[in-house]
Tab-separated table of C-alpha atoms in Angstrom:
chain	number	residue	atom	x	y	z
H	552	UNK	CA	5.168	3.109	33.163
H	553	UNK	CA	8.000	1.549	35.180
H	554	UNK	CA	10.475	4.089	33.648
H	555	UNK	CA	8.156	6.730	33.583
H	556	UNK	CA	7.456	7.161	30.327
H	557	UNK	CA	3.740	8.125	28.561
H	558	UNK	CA	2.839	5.923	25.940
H	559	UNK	CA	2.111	7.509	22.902
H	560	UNK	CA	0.638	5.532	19.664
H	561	UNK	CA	0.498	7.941	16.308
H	562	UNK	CA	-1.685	5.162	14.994
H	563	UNK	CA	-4.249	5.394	17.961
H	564	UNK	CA	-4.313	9.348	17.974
H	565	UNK	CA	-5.120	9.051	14.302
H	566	UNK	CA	-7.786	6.275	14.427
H	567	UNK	CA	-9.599	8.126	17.682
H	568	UNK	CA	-9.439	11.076	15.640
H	569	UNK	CA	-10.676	9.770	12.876
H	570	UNK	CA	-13.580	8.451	15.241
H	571	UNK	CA	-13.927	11.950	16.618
H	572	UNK	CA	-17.343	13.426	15.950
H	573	UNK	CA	-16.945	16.637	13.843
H	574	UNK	CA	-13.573	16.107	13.169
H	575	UNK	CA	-11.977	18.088	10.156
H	576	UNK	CA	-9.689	14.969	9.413
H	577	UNK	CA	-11.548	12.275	9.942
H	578	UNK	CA	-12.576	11.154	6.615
H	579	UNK	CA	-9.179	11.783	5.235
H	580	UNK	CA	-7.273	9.627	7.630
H	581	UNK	CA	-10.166	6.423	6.958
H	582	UNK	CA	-8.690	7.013	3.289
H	583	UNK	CA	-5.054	7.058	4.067
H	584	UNK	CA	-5.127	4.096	6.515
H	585	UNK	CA	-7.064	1.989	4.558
H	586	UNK	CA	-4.676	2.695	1.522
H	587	UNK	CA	-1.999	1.593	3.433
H	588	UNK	CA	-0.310	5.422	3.365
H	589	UNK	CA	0.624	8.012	5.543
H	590	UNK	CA	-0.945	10.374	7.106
H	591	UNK	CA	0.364	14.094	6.237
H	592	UNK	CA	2.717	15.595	8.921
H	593	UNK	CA	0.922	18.102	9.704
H	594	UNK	CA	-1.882	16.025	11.002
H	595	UNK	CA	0.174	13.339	13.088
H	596	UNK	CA	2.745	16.078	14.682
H	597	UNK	CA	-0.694	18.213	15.504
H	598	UNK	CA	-2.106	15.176	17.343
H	599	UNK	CA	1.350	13.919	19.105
H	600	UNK	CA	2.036	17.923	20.026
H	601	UNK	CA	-1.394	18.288	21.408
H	602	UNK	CA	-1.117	14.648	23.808
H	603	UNK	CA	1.936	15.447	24.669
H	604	UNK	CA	0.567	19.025	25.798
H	605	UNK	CA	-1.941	17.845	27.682
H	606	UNK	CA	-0.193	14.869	29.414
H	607	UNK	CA	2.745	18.105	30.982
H	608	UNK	CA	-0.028	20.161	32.019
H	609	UNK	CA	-1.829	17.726	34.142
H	610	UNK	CA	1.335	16.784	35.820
H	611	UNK	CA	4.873	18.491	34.877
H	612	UNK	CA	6.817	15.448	35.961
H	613	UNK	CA	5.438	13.707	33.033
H	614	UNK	CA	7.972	14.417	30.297
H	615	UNK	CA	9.501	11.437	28.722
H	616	UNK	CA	7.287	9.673	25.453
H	617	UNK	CA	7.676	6.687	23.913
H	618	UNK	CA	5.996	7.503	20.876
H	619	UNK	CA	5.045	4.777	18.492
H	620	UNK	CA	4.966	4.534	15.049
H	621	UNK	CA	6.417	7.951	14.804
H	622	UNK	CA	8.321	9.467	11.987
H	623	UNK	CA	7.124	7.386	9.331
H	624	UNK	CA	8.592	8.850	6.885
H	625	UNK	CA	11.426	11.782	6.013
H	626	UNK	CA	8.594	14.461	5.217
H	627	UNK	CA	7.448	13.106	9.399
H	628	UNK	CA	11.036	13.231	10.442
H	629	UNK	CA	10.811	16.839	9.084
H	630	UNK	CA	7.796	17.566	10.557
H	631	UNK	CA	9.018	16.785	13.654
H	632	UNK	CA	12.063	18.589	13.396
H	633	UNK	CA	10.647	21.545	12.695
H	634	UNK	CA	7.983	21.306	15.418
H	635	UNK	CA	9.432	19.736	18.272
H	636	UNK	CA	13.420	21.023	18.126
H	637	UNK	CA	14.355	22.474	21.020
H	638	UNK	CA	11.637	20.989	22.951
H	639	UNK	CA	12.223	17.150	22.912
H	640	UNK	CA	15.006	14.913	22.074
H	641	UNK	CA	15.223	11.016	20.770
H	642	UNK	CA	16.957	9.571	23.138
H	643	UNK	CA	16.942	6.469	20.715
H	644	UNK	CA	14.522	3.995	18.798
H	645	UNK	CA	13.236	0.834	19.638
H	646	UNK	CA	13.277	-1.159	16.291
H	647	UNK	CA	10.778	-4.123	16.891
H	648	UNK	CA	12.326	-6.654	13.711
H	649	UNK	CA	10.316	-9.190	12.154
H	650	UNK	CA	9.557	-11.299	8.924
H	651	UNK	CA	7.005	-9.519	6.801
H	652	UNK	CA	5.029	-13.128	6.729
H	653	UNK	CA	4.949	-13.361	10.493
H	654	UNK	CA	3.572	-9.164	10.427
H	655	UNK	CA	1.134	-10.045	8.086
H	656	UNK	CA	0.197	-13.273	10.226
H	657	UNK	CA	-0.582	-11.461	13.313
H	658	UNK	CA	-2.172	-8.451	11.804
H	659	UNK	CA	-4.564	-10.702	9.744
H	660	UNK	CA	-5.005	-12.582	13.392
H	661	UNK	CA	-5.348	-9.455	14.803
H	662	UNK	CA	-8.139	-8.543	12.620
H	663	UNK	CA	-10.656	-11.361	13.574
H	664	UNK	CA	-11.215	-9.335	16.396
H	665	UNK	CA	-10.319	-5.575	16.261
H	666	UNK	CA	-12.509	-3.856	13.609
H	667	UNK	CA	-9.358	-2.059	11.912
H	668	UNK	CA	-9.801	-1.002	8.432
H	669	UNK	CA	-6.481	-2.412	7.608
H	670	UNK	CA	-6.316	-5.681	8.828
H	671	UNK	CA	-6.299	-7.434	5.649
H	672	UNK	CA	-3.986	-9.029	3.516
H	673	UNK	CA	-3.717	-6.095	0.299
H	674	UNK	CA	-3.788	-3.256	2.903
H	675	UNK	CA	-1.141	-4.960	4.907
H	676	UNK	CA	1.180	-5.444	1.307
H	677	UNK	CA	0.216	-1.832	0.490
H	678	UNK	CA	1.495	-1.230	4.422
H	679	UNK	CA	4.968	-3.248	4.215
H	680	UNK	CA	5.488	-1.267	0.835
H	681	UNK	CA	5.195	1.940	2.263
H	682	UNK	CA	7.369	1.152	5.046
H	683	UNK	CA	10.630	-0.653	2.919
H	684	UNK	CA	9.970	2.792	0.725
H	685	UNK	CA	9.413	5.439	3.586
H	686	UNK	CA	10.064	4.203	7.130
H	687	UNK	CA	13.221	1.672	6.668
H	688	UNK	CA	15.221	4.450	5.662
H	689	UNK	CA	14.370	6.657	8.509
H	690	UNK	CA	15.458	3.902	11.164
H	691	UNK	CA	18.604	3.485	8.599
H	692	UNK	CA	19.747	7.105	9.249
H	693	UNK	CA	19.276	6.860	13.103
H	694	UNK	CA	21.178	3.441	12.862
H	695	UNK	CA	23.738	5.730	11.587
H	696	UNK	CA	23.709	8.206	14.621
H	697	UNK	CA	23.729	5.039	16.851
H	698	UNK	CA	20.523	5.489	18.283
H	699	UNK	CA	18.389	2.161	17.669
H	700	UNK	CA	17.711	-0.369	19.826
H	701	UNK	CA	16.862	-3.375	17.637
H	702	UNK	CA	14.571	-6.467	19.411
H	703	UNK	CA	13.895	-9.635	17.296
H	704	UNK	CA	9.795	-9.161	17.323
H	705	UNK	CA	9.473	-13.031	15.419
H	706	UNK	CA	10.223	-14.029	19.325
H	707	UNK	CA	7.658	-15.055	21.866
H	708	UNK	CA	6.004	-12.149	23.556
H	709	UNK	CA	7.916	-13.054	26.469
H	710	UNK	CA	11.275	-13.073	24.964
H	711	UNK	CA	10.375	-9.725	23.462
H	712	UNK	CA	9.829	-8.123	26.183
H	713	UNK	CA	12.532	-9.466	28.331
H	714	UNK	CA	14.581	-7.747	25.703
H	715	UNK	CA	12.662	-4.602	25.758
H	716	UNK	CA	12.872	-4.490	29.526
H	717	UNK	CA	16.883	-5.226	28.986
H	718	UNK	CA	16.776	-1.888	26.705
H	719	UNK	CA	15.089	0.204	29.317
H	720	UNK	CA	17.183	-0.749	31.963
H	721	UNK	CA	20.083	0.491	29.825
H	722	UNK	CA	18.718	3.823	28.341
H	723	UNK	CA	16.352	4.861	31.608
């Protein structure tokens, strides 16, 4: 909020759509999070697209998204190429780094209390596969274009932050 920036979570547009009564996806993005997979393109970049939509046309100022957990994948990073080019730009990515046995910790810590499908240990291996497969190489190729911001997420909240707010201050 400080830097003016919407929060966006592809995760959370999927799950409350999923939740959504009547919804034409919902049943097919329960199966896809709880196998640990991702969502089709045309699903996510419908739901970003459509937030995004609404958050300009209740107030125009409102342009700049962080958008998390968003392209997953190089049939995502296509997606949103063909959808959004023209009309947004990555200014860069903020890589949150951590140990796959400290992810796994907190998720499985995390799902004590939060009621998600996938906070359990085989959806979570099922999750860290999909990502070294599909999403490590998309952060690879905009290491390449030198747009990633990398923070060490094994830190303490507090030290992550610190370093996120470090980042912001930098990029705007």
């Amino acid at each position: 909020q400080k830097y003016g920036y919407t929060h966006l979570s592809a995760g959370d547009l999927l799950r409350d759509e999923r939740k959504r009564p009547g919804s034409q996806y919902g049943e097919l993005i329960e199966n896809y999070i709880k196998e640990g997979e991702i969502v089709p393109v045309e699903i996510t970049i419908s739901l970003l697209k459509r937030a995004m939509d609404q958050t300009m046309a209740a107030n125009s100022q409102k342009n700049k998204f962080l958008i998390d957990g968003f392209p997953r994948n190089e049939d995502n990073l296509q997606g949103w190429k063909k959808t959004m080019d023209g009309k947004a730009d990555v200014s860069f990515v903020l890589f949150f780094d951590c140990d796959n046995e400290i992810c796994i910790g907190r998720c499985l810590e995390r799902g004590k209390s939060s009621g998600r499908s996938d906070d359990n240990r085989e959806s979570l291996e099922k999750r860290i596969h999909t990502y070294l497969q599909s999403t490590r190489p998309i952060i690879d190729l905009y290491e390449r274009m030198g747009k990633v911001r990398k923070v060490d997420a094994s830190k303490s909240v507090d030290e992550v932050f610190e370093k996120v707010v470090q980042i912001f201050d930098k990029e705007g």
